Amino acid sequence: MAHLTFKKGVHPPSNKSFTEHRSIERIPVPETLLVPLSQHLGVPANPVVQKGDHVAVGDLLGEAPRLISARIHSPAAGVVKRIVDQPLPGGNLAQYVEITVDREATERHTFPGNDVDPASVSREQLLEIIRAAGVVGMGGATFPTDVKFSPTKDKSLDVLVVNGAECEPYLTCDHRVMVEETEALMRGCRALHNAYRFEAIYIAIEANKPDAIKAFEDLIAVYSDLPIKVVSLSTKYPQGAEKMLVRTVTGRVIPTGKLPLDVGAVVCNVQTLFAIYEAYFFRKPVIERVLTVSGAGIDRPKNIRALVGTPLELLVEHCGGITGPVNKVVAGGPMTGTSLPTLDYSVSKGSSGFLFLTNADVETENPCIRCSRCVSVCPMNLMPLKLAAYSRAGRYSELKRLAVNSCFECGSCSFVCPAKINIVAYVRHAKKYIRLHNARENKR
Ligand code: SF4
Ligand code: SF4
C-alpha cells in the first residue's frame, strides 16, 4: 500500500515503543475528582451545582452558555465538596468542581444501550445528541464537535476524515483505541454517515500502526454499505494536522484562515468518534477518555482509561511512580504539549497524555544562525525565524504581515532549530498579544 503524505514536516524520534503494544487499562475510580469547567475551546461552562449537592454519574455539572462551549458532566456519583479556582495546563485560571466520590455507586453505574436505528435519526437530532453529551475534539483541539459538524447553509459536507494519524511522539492512546474499539468506531462512522450521506469516509492512519490499519481493513467488508477507505499515511510530523491531513487524503487545499468545512470536509479524531458512538448508542456523556502516560521517567508507561477529573498524581501512582531524574513533565505530546510546573492537574477531555521526560535537557537559547532550517520544515510556508525575531522585538504589525495567525503551533520549527530557539513560544506570545489588542480595539 502506498503511503500518502504532505510537503515539508519533520521526523522526530517516535518513542512510541514505551506503550504502543500495551492494552488499555482502566484506572480504579478515585476517591476525589477535580473536574474543570473549562475543558474546551470557547466559553467555560457555567456551574449548575453547588457545594453539598449530590450528583449521579452523568449528571450535569456545567451548562454551555454559548454556541462555542461545551457541557460538563459528572464522571462519578458523589457529593460536590467545593467549586474552586485553579490553573489549567498553560496557566489560565478555571473553575473546578471537586467531587467526593461514592466509589461503589460509581462502579455500579452503567449506561444501558438503546436500540437506536441510525436511519431514524436526523442530522439535527444527531447534532443535539452530540451537544448534549458535551463532545469536543479529543485529539487535543477540544473544539465543540456539534459546531464542527455544522456547515453553513451555503456549504456542503461530503467527506469525513477519521484522524488516526497520532503523529505526536510518545502518544499511543488513539492507536490502542483503534485496535481495541474498531467495531465501535465503524458503528460511529455509520451513525454519522446516515445523517450526512458522505461521498467518502477516509480512515487515515500513519504507517507505523499496521495493526490498526489491518483491524479496519478486516471490517471493511462488514460495513460495505459505507463509502469507507482505509488510507495509510507516511510517518511524518505534523501529518495529523487538519490542513495537512485533508490535503493528503482528498487533495483539497484549505485556504489560509479557512477550515476543512470550507472545502466540504470534516476531520474527526478517533477518540472523538468513539465519544460520538457512546453518546449515540448509550446516551453517555464524555466523562472519561484513554490517555498515554509515558516517558523514561515513569516506571511503567501505560495507556489508561481514566475518568475526567482524575488527579495526575493518581495516574503517576498507577504507573509505578516517577523513577528517573525527570526534568520535564508535559501535558500532551512533546511537540505541541504544555510543560507542567507541578503535578496539581487532572484529566480533562483533551488530555491525550502526560509525559515524564528525562532527556529534555534545559537547553540554552543561542542566537539565530540564519540556517533557514525552520523555513524548510514549516508546513504552512511561514518564516519562523522572522516570526520569532519580530515577536521578541514587539513588531506586531510586521507579524500580521507575515501571517503569524496561520501558524498552527505544530512546533516543527522549534524541533529543528540548532540554536534551540523556542520559536513556537514566541509565536504563541505574539498571537496572544494580537488577539488582546484586537479585542481592545473592537471595544472602542
Ligand atoms: S511557524 Fe508555526 S506552523 Fe510553521 S513550523 Fe513553526 S509552529 Fe509549525
Ligand atoms: S532554524 Fe533556528 S537558527 Fe536556523 S534560521 Fe531558524 S531560527 Fe535561525
Tab-separated table of C-alpha atoms and ligand atoms in Angstrom:
chain	number	residue	atom	x	y	z
A	1	MET	CA	0.000	0.000	0.000
A	2	ALA	CA	1.432	3.410	-0.957
A	3	HIS	CA	1.799	5.836	1.930
A	4	LEU	CA	0.372	9.298	1.308
A	5	THR	CA	1.890	12.450	2.778
A	6	PHE	CA	2.322	16.238	2.537
A	7	LYS	CA	5.245	18.528	1.694
A	8	LYS	CA	7.798	19.533	4.353
A	9	GLY	CA	7.438	18.440	8.000
A	10	VAL	CA	9.907	16.699	10.340
A	11	HIS	CA	10.788	13.238	11.646
A	12	PRO	CA	11.201	13.421	15.430
A	13	PRO	CA	12.041	10.142	17.242
A	14	SER	CA	8.682	8.434	17.733
A	15	ASN	CA	9.309	6.983	21.220
A	16	LYS	CA	6.054	5.056	20.881
A	17	SER	CA	7.637	1.724	21.801
A	18	PHE	CA	7.089	2.520	25.500
A	19	THR	CA	3.352	1.897	25.135
A	20	GLU	CA	2.260	1.059	21.582
A	21	HIS	CA	1.642	-2.611	22.394
A	22	ARG	CA	0.218	-2.047	25.864
A	23	SER	CA	-3.518	-2.681	26.066
A	24	ILE	CA	-5.722	-0.044	27.625
A	25	GLU	CA	-6.023	-0.383	31.418
A	26	ARG	CA	-8.843	1.146	33.418
A	27	ILE	CA	-7.640	3.055	36.476
A	28	PRO	CA	-9.727	2.432	39.629
A	29	VAL	CA	-12.320	5.073	40.477
A	30	PRO	CA	-10.572	7.784	42.553
A	31	GLU	CA	-11.852	8.989	45.934
A	32	THR	CA	-11.813	12.581	44.722
A	33	LEU	CA	-12.236	14.104	41.287
A	34	LEU	CA	-11.306	17.622	40.212
A	35	VAL	CA	-13.407	18.367	37.154
A	36	PRO	CA	-12.535	21.551	35.236
A	37	LEU	CA	-15.457	23.569	33.857
A	38	SER	CA	-13.244	24.677	31.003
A	39	GLN	CA	-12.199	21.612	29.036
A	40	HIS	CA	-12.871	23.003	25.603
A	41	LEU	CA	-12.140	25.823	23.239
A	42	GLY	CA	-14.568	28.690	23.849
A	43	VAL	CA	-16.502	29.972	26.818
A	44	PRO	CA	-16.197	27.940	30.059
A	45	ALA	CA	-19.304	26.107	31.252
A	46	ASN	CA	-21.361	27.762	34.000
A	47	PRO	CA	-21.674	25.650	37.149
A	48	VAL	CA	-25.187	24.303	37.792
A	49	VAL	CA	-24.253	22.595	41.076
A	50	GLN	CA	-23.094	23.927	44.401
A	51	LYS	CA	-21.304	22.738	47.498
A	52	GLY	CA	-23.177	19.878	49.171
A	53	ASP	CA	-25.162	18.777	46.103
A	54	HIS	CA	-25.440	15.038	45.483
A	55	VAL	CA	-24.638	14.033	41.923
A	56	ALA	CA	-25.041	10.798	39.971
A	57	VAL	CA	-22.821	9.561	37.134
A	58	GLY	CA	-23.574	11.652	34.046
A	59	ASP	CA	-25.397	14.481	35.874
A	60	LEU	CA	-24.789	17.930	34.529
A	61	LEU	CA	-22.133	19.927	36.408
A	62	GLY	CA	-21.811	22.814	33.991
A	63	GLU	CA	-24.057	24.194	31.246
A	64	ALA	CA	-22.670	25.604	27.998
A	65	PRO	CA	-23.663	29.298	27.943
A	66	ARG	CA	-22.845	29.888	24.271
A	67	LEU	CA	-22.547	28.023	20.985
A	68	ILE	CA	-18.750	27.755	21.235
A	69	SER	CA	-18.723	25.987	24.580
A	70	ALA	CA	-19.496	22.508	25.909
A	71	ARG	CA	-21.451	20.866	28.685
A	72	ILE	CA	-19.557	19.236	31.546
A	73	HIS	CA	-20.983	16.127	33.253
A	74	SER	CA	-20.205	14.357	36.458
A	75	PRO	CA	-17.894	11.368	35.871
A	76	ALA	CA	-18.889	9.853	39.218
A	77	ALA	CA	-21.582	9.601	41.851
A	78	GLY	CA	-20.838	11.589	44.977
A	79	VAL	CA	-21.097	14.938	46.698
A	80	VAL	CA	-19.842	18.302	45.494
A	81	LYS	CA	-17.202	19.265	48.030
A	82	ARG	CA	-16.476	22.716	46.627
A	83	ILE	CA	-16.027	24.775	43.498
A	84	VAL	CA	-12.537	26.147	43.362
A	85	ASP	CA	-10.344	28.250	41.058
A	86	GLN	CA	-7.185	26.510	39.872
A	87	PRO	CA	-4.866	26.866	36.882
A	88	LEU	CA	-5.274	24.796	33.752
A	89	PRO	CA	-2.166	23.471	31.994
A	90	GLY	CA	-0.939	26.640	30.290
A	91	GLY	CA	-1.654	28.847	33.285
A	92	ASN	CA	-5.171	30.237	32.749
A	93	LEU	CA	-7.382	30.033	35.826
A	94	ALA	CA	-10.558	27.945	35.628
A	95	GLN	CA	-13.285	26.800	37.947
A	96	TYR	CA	-13.059	23.173	39.035
A	97	VAL	CA	-15.826	21.119	40.638
A	98	GLU	CA	-14.314	18.942	43.352
A	99	ILE	CA	-16.345	15.785	43.974
A	100	THR	CA	-16.045	13.432	46.914
A	101	VAL	CA	-16.752	10.184	45.121
A	102	ASP	CA	-19.111	7.390	46.141
A	103	ARG	CA	-16.939	4.698	44.573
A	104	GLU	CA	-19.411	1.852	44.967
A	105	ALA	CA	-22.274	3.738	43.317
A	106	THR	CA	-19.945	4.898	40.568
A	107	GLU	CA	-18.679	1.404	39.819
A	108	ARG	CA	-22.272	0.069	39.827
A	109	HIS	CA	-23.446	2.585	37.259
A	110	THR	CA	-23.925	1.534	33.638
A	111	PHE	CA	-25.262	3.345	30.607
A	112	PRO	CA	-27.698	0.861	29.034
A	113	GLY	CA	-27.580	0.685	25.263
A	114	ASN	CA	-30.587	1.752	23.239
A	115	ASP	CA	-31.677	0.096	20.036
A	116	VAL	CA	-31.400	3.262	18.042
A	117	ASP	CA	-31.889	2.745	14.326
A	118	PRO	CA	-29.373	5.094	12.658
A	119	ALA	CA	-31.723	5.541	9.733
A	120	SER	CA	-34.321	7.134	12.024
A	121	VAL	CA	-32.009	9.841	13.436
A	122	SER	CA	-31.915	13.122	11.529
A	123	ARG	CA	-28.847	15.305	11.266
A	124	GLU	CA	-30.377	17.817	13.712
A	125	GLN	CA	-31.121	15.063	16.219
A	126	LEU	CA	-27.582	13.710	15.886
A	127	LEU	CA	-26.107	17.160	16.496
A	128	GLU	CA	-28.336	17.567	19.562
A	129	ILE	CA	-27.141	14.184	20.914
A	130	ILE	CA	-23.513	15.232	20.398
A	131	ARG	CA	-24.067	18.616	22.036
A	132	ALA	CA	-25.984	17.160	24.972
A	133	ALA	CA	-23.100	14.754	25.624
A	134	GLY	CA	-20.521	17.559	25.686
A	135	VAL	CA	-18.434	16.025	22.900
A	136	VAL	CA	-15.379	18.074	21.910
A	137	GLY	CA	-12.307	17.348	19.790
A	138	MET	CA	-10.383	14.817	21.838
A	139	GLY	CA	-7.208	14.960	19.774
A	140	GLY	CA	-6.287	17.985	21.854
A	141	ALA	CA	-8.009	20.835	19.998
A	142	THR	CA	-11.202	20.498	22.120
A	143	PHE	CA	-13.394	22.422	19.655
A	144	PRO	CA	-17.107	21.633	20.247
A	145	THR	CA	-17.907	18.756	17.893
A	146	ASP	CA	-21.518	19.734	17.131
A	147	VAL	CA	-20.288	23.088	15.805
A	148	LYS	CA	-17.581	21.373	13.787
A	149	PHE	CA	-20.210	19.199	12.104
A	150	SER	CA	-22.499	22.162	11.310
A	151	PRO	CA	-21.745	23.649	7.905
A	152	THR	CA	-23.481	26.899	6.998
A	153	LYS	CA	-26.377	26.589	4.532
A	154	ASP	CA	-24.234	27.618	1.562
A	155	LYS	CA	-21.738	24.823	2.159
A	156	SER	CA	-21.953	21.098	1.605
A	157	LEU	CA	-20.144	18.484	3.600
A	158	ASP	CA	-19.262	15.403	1.596
A	159	VAL	CA	-16.074	13.980	3.098
A	160	LEU	CA	-15.347	12.626	6.576
A	161	VAL	CA	-11.702	12.094	7.512
A	162	VAL	CA	-11.236	9.976	10.630
A	163	ASN	CA	-7.946	11.161	12.078
A	164	GLY	CA	-5.932	8.183	13.272
A	165	ALA	CA	-2.562	9.714	12.404
A	166	GLU	CA	-1.455	10.273	16.001
A	167	CYS	CA	1.775	11.824	14.742
A	168	GLU	CA	2.935	13.224	18.110
A	169	PRO	CA	5.843	11.229	19.560
A	170	TYR	CA	5.149	9.048	22.629
A	171	LEU	CA	1.331	9.140	22.339
A	172	THR	CA	-0.324	5.797	21.567
A	173	CYS	CA	-3.784	6.165	23.107
A	174	ASP	CA	-5.532	6.684	19.750
A	175	HIS	CA	-3.577	3.733	18.350
A	176	ARG	CA	-4.863	1.461	21.108
A	177	VAL	CA	-8.439	2.717	20.731
A	178	MET	CA	-8.279	1.934	17.010
A	179	VAL	CA	-7.036	-1.598	17.691
A	180	GLU	CA	-9.339	-2.359	20.621
A	181	GLU	CA	-12.520	-0.477	19.620
A	182	THR	CA	-12.524	-0.909	15.836
A	183	GLU	CA	-16.110	-2.139	15.662
A	184	ALA	CA	-17.390	0.768	17.806
A	185	LEU	CA	-15.558	3.255	15.576
A	186	MET	CA	-17.127	1.691	12.477
A	187	ARG	CA	-20.558	1.961	14.090
A	188	GLY	CA	-19.772	5.607	14.852
A	189	CYS	CA	-18.967	6.114	11.162
A	190	ARG	CA	-22.308	4.555	10.256
A	191	ALA	CA	-24.184	6.865	12.646
A	192	LEU	CA	-22.514	9.900	11.070
A	193	HIS	CA	-22.961	8.600	7.525
A	194	ASN	CA	-26.688	8.120	7.996
A	195	ALA	CA	-27.021	11.782	8.908
A	196	TYR	CA	-24.608	13.213	6.319
A	197	ARG	CA	-24.528	10.737	3.430
A	198	PHE	CA	-20.818	11.338	2.799
A	199	GLU	CA	-19.372	10.646	-0.624
A	200	ALA	CA	-16.253	9.312	1.065
A	201	ILE	CA	-15.082	8.366	4.535
A	202	TYR	CA	-11.310	8.083	4.907
A	203	ILE	CA	-9.809	6.369	7.905
A	204	ALA	CA	-6.343	7.907	7.870
A	205	ILE	CA	-3.648	6.125	9.866
A	206	GLU	CA	0.131	6.552	9.900
A	207	ALA	CA	2.018	3.555	8.537
A	208	ASN	CA	3.678	2.933	11.917
A	209	LYS	CA	0.376	1.410	13.156
A	210	PRO	CA	-0.031	-1.604	10.838
A	211	ASP	CA	-2.210	-3.464	13.364
A	212	ALA	CA	-4.693	-0.570	13.408
A	213	ILE	CA	-4.742	-0.431	9.598
A	214	LYS	CA	-5.378	-4.181	9.487
A	215	ALA	CA	-8.115	-4.015	12.138
A	216	PHE	CA	-10.096	-1.577	9.981
A	217	GLU	CA	-9.382	-3.386	6.737
A	218	ASP	CA	-10.692	-6.602	8.272
A	219	LEU	CA	-14.041	-4.900	8.924
A	220	ILE	CA	-14.458	-3.090	5.616
A	221	ALA	CA	-16.457	-5.972	4.120
A	222	VAL	CA	-18.872	-5.991	7.083
A	223	TYR	CA	-19.512	-2.264	6.564
A	224	SER	CA	-19.692	-2.418	2.775
A	225	ASP	CA	-22.734	-0.105	2.868
A	226	LEU	CA	-20.373	2.732	3.862
A	227	PRO	CA	-18.042	4.519	1.381
A	228	ILE	CA	-15.056	3.817	3.639
A	229	LYS	CA	-11.447	3.681	2.564
A	230	VAL	CA	-8.509	2.999	4.878
A	231	VAL	CA	-5.591	5.270	3.990
A	232	SER	CA	-2.011	4.623	5.072
A	233	LEU	CA	-0.044	7.822	5.693
A	234	SER	CA	3.708	8.291	5.827
A	235	THR	CA	5.026	8.591	9.361
A	236	LYS	CA	5.866	12.271	9.496
A	237	TYR	CA	5.084	15.199	11.771
A	238	PRO	CA	2.601	17.049	11.680
A	239	GLN	CA	0.733	14.564	9.489
A	240	GLY	CA	-2.316	14.706	11.786
A	241	ALA	CA	-2.777	18.493	11.494
A	242	GLU	CA	-6.120	19.097	9.787
A	243	LYS	CA	-4.795	21.116	6.870
A	244	MET	CA	-2.095	18.562	6.094
A	245	LEU	CA	-4.470	15.643	6.555
A	246	VAL	CA	-7.262	16.961	4.338
A	247	ARG	CA	-4.821	17.844	1.581
A	248	THR	CA	-3.062	14.486	1.856
A	249	VAL	CA	-6.144	12.294	1.640
A	250	THR	CA	-8.509	14.379	-0.504
A	251	GLY	CA	-6.189	16.682	-2.480
A	252	ARG	CA	-8.329	19.641	-1.325
A	253	VAL	CA	-6.378	22.721	-0.220
A	254	ILE	CA	-7.764	24.660	2.749
A	255	PRO	CA	-7.027	28.365	2.149
A	256	THR	CA	-5.346	30.457	4.858
A	257	GLY	CA	-7.803	31.384	7.577
A	258	LYS	CA	-10.338	28.763	6.455
A	259	LEU	CA	-11.477	25.456	7.896
A	260	PRO	CA	-11.960	21.931	6.475
A	261	LEU	CA	-15.706	22.750	6.273
A	262	ASP	CA	-14.853	25.405	3.673
A	263	VAL	CA	-13.682	22.635	1.339
A	264	GLY	CA	-16.516	20.239	2.204
A	265	ALA	CA	-14.563	18.107	4.670
A	266	VAL	CA	-14.754	17.403	8.360
A	267	VAL	CA	-11.929	15.812	10.372
A	268	CYS	CA	-12.797	13.717	13.408
A	269	ASN	CA	-10.191	12.332	15.808
A	270	VAL	CA	-10.700	8.639	16.640
A	271	GLN	CA	-11.497	9.259	20.311
A	272	THR	CA	-13.978	11.957	19.330
A	273	LEU	CA	-15.589	9.390	17.046
A	274	PHE	CA	-15.669	6.934	19.938
A	275	ALA	CA	-17.348	9.601	22.114
A	276	ILE	CA	-19.937	10.146	19.366
A	277	TYR	CA	-20.550	6.385	19.266
A	278	GLU	CA	-21.080	6.268	23.049
A	279	ALA	CA	-23.364	9.307	23.008
A	280	TYR	CA	-25.375	7.903	20.105
A	281	PHE	CA	-25.847	4.315	21.222
A	282	PHE	CA	-25.712	4.742	25.028
A	283	ARG	CA	-26.536	8.430	25.617
A	284	LYS	CA	-23.286	8.510	27.540
A	285	PRO	CA	-21.711	11.944	28.008
A	286	VAL	CA	-17.946	12.452	27.814
A	287	ILE	CA	-16.854	11.516	31.324
A	288	GLU	CA	-13.725	9.511	30.575
A	289	ARG	CA	-11.059	9.050	27.933
A	290	VAL	CA	-7.996	6.993	27.055
A	291	LEU	CA	-4.636	8.702	27.515
A	292	THR	CA	-0.969	7.747	27.431
A	293	VAL	CA	1.307	8.081	30.443
A	294	SER	CA	4.845	7.656	29.153
A	295	GLY	CA	8.482	8.695	29.094
A	296	ALA	CA	11.727	7.366	30.532
A	297	GLY	CA	10.892	8.972	33.869
A	298	ILE	CA	7.832	6.851	34.671
A	299	ASP	CA	8.220	3.302	35.986
A	300	ARG	CA	5.508	1.512	33.959
A	301	PRO	CA	4.328	3.552	30.954
A	302	LYS	CA	0.710	2.739	30.046
A	303	ASN	CA	-2.388	3.551	28.068
A	304	ILE	CA	-5.064	4.296	30.641
A	305	ARG	CA	-8.813	4.785	30.541
A	306	ALA	CA	-9.425	7.383	33.257
A	307	LEU	CA	-12.403	9.369	34.456
A	308	VAL	CA	-12.302	13.074	33.689
A	309	GLY	CA	-11.107	14.815	36.837
A	310	THR	CA	-8.724	12.012	37.874
A	311	PRO	CA	-5.756	13.674	39.615
A	312	LEU	CA	-2.443	13.392	37.764
A	313	GLU	CA	-0.789	12.124	40.945
A	314	LEU	CA	-3.050	9.053	40.846
A	315	LEU	CA	-2.027	8.316	37.254
A	316	VAL	CA	1.607	8.510	38.339
A	317	GLU	CA	0.927	6.137	41.231
A	318	HIS	CA	-0.919	3.722	38.914
A	319	CYS	CA	2.139	3.670	36.640
A	320	GLY	CA	4.544	2.777	39.450
A	321	GLY	CA	5.732	6.289	40.206
A	322	ILE	CA	8.455	8.551	38.901
A	323	THR	CA	11.757	6.728	38.543
A	324	GLY	CA	14.433	8.854	36.941
A	325	PRO	CA	15.618	12.431	37.174
A	326	VAL	CA	12.582	13.903	35.433
A	327	ASN	CA	13.357	17.352	34.137
A	328	LYS	CA	10.157	17.947	32.207
A	329	VAL	CA	6.533	16.916	32.719
A	330	VAL	CA	4.382	17.574	29.667
A	331	ALA	CA	0.605	17.583	29.236
A	332	GLY	CA	0.011	16.312	25.674
A	333	GLY	CA	2.729	15.407	23.197
A	334	PRO	CA	6.271	16.768	23.236
A	335	MET	CA	5.739	18.849	20.069
A	336	THR	CA	2.594	20.774	20.989
A	337	GLY	CA	2.121	19.945	24.662
A	338	THR	CA	2.417	22.189	27.687
A	339	SER	CA	5.108	21.881	30.379
A	340	LEU	CA	3.639	21.473	33.832
A	341	PRO	CA	5.290	23.126	36.838
A	342	THR	CA	3.679	20.702	39.338
A	343	LEU	CA	1.509	17.559	39.383
A	344	ASP	CA	-1.549	19.522	40.602
A	345	TYR	CA	-3.610	18.902	37.477
A	346	SER	CA	-6.289	16.447	36.473
A	347	VAL	CA	-7.524	14.585	33.396
A	348	SER	CA	-9.756	16.545	31.041
A	349	LYS	CA	-11.476	15.737	27.746
A	350	GLY	CA	-8.446	16.993	25.815
A	351	SER	CA	-5.796	15.089	27.816
A	352	SER	CA	-4.090	12.900	25.247
A	353	GLY	CA	-1.225	12.107	27.591
A	354	PHE	CA	1.206	13.047	30.311
A	355	LEU	CA	4.915	12.600	29.635
A	356	PHE	CA	7.745	12.324	32.120
A	357	LEU	CA	10.883	13.214	30.218
A	358	THR	CA	14.385	12.742	31.485
A	359	ASN	CA	16.165	13.601	28.276
A	360	ALA	CA	14.659	17.018	27.792
A	361	ASP	CA	17.774	18.983	28.638
A	362	VAL	CA	17.101	22.505	29.677
A	363	GLU	CA	18.702	23.892	26.578
A	364	THR	CA	20.051	27.396	26.423
A	365	GLU	CA	18.797	29.524	23.583
A	366	ASN	CA	21.541	30.763	21.264
A	367	PRO	CA	21.413	33.483	18.610
A	368	CYS	CA	19.861	32.583	15.269
A	369	ILE	CA	22.498	31.474	12.760
A	370	ARG	CA	20.138	32.048	9.809
A	371	CYS	CA	20.425	28.450	8.646
A	372	SER	CA	16.783	28.535	7.420
A	373	ARG	CA	16.068	25.010	8.618
A	374	CYS	CA	12.909	26.303	10.309
A	375	VAL	CA	11.725	27.705	6.980
A	376	SER	CA	12.398	24.461	5.167
A	377	VAL	CA	10.183	22.403	7.505
A	378	CYS	CA	7.269	24.790	8.121
A	379	PRO	CA	4.222	23.087	6.578
A	380	MET	CA	2.471	26.472	6.343
A	381	ASN	CA	5.341	28.021	4.355
A	382	LEU	CA	5.898	30.688	7.001
A	383	MET	CA	9.180	32.379	8.014
A	384	PRO	CA	9.559	31.093	11.587
A	385	LEU	CA	12.904	32.835	12.180
A	386	LYS	CA	11.325	36.209	11.400
A	387	LEU	CA	8.242	35.430	13.468
A	388	ALA	CA	10.478	34.760	16.484
A	389	ALA	CA	12.608	37.859	15.905
A	390	TYR	CA	9.637	40.197	15.413
A	391	SER	CA	7.805	38.747	18.388
A	392	ARG	CA	10.869	39.351	20.558
A	393	ALA	CA	11.058	42.928	19.271
A	394	GLY	CA	7.309	43.547	19.701
A	395	ARG	CA	6.860	44.388	15.994
A	396	TYR	CA	3.293	43.165	15.779
A	397	SER	CA	2.324	44.867	12.516
A	398	GLU	CA	5.208	43.015	10.819
A	399	LEU	CA	3.963	39.788	12.352
A	400	LYS	CA	0.491	40.337	10.929
A	401	ARG	CA	2.051	40.970	7.523
A	402	LEU	CA	3.870	37.656	7.814
A	403	ALA	CA	0.557	35.877	8.567
A	404	VAL	CA	1.525	34.846	12.089
A	405	ASN	CA	-2.054	33.694	12.685
A	406	SER	CA	-1.631	30.980	10.040
A	407	CYS	CA	0.818	29.226	12.346
A	408	PHE	CA	-0.968	26.320	13.994
A	409	GLU	CA	1.803	25.844	16.550
A	410	CYS	CA	2.976	22.428	15.377
A	411	GLY	CA	6.455	23.027	16.836
A	412	SER	CA	8.353	21.634	13.818
A	413	CYS	CA	10.458	24.809	13.583
A	414	SER	CA	11.498	24.670	17.250
A	415	PHE	CA	12.307	20.979	16.840
A	416	VAL	CA	14.838	21.517	14.034
A	417	CYS	CA	16.357	24.782	15.255
A	418	PRO	CA	20.083	24.177	16.002
A	419	ALA	CA	20.151	27.364	18.125
A	420	LYS	CA	17.432	25.852	20.369
A	421	ILE	CA	15.183	28.868	19.892
A	422	ASN	CA	11.702	28.097	21.179
A	423	ILE	CA	10.130	29.662	18.110
A	424	VAL	CA	6.664	28.360	18.817
A	425	ALA	CA	6.659	30.044	22.247
A	426	TYR	CA	7.449	33.384	20.582
A	427	VAL	CA	4.677	32.782	18.060
A	428	ARG	CA	2.179	31.939	20.806
A	429	HIS	CA	3.091	35.110	22.659
A	430	ALA	CA	2.639	37.228	19.523
A	431	LYS	CA	-0.727	35.658	18.669
A	432	LYS	CA	-1.970	36.246	22.197
A	433	TYR	CA	-0.863	39.875	22.088
A	434	ILE	CA	-2.553	40.450	18.716
A	435	ARG	CA	-5.777	38.828	19.980
A	436	LEU	CA	-5.878	41.054	23.067
A	437	HIS	CA	-5.004	44.127	21.022
A	438	ASN	CA	-7.809	43.389	18.530
A	439	ALA	CA	-10.307	42.813	21.357
A	440	ARG	CA	-9.382	46.173	22.896
A	441	GLU	CA	-9.728	47.922	19.535
A	442	ASN	CA	-13.155	46.361	18.954
A	443	LYS	CA	-14.400	47.689	22.290
A	444	ARG	CA	-13.503	51.288	21.419
B	1	SF4	S1	5.856	28.566	12.259
B	1	SF4	FE1	4.106	27.529	13.162
B	1	SF4	S2	3.271	26.183	11.531
B	1	SF4	FE2	5.382	26.791	10.933
B	1	SF4	S3	6.668	25.122	11.733
B	1	SF4	FE3	6.650	26.717	13.297
B	1	SF4	S4	4.986	26.126	14.675
B	1	SF4	FE4	4.685	24.925	12.763
B	2	SF4	S1	16.308	27.144	12.489
B	2	SF4	FE1	16.833	28.455	14.229
B	2	SF4	S2	18.902	29.155	13.776
B	2	SF4	FE2	18.092	28.335	11.864
B	2	SF4	S3	17.178	30.140	10.837
B	2	SF4	FE3	15.553	29.181	12.017
B	2	SF4	S4	15.558	30.300	13.952
B	2	SF4	FE4	17.539	30.707	12.972
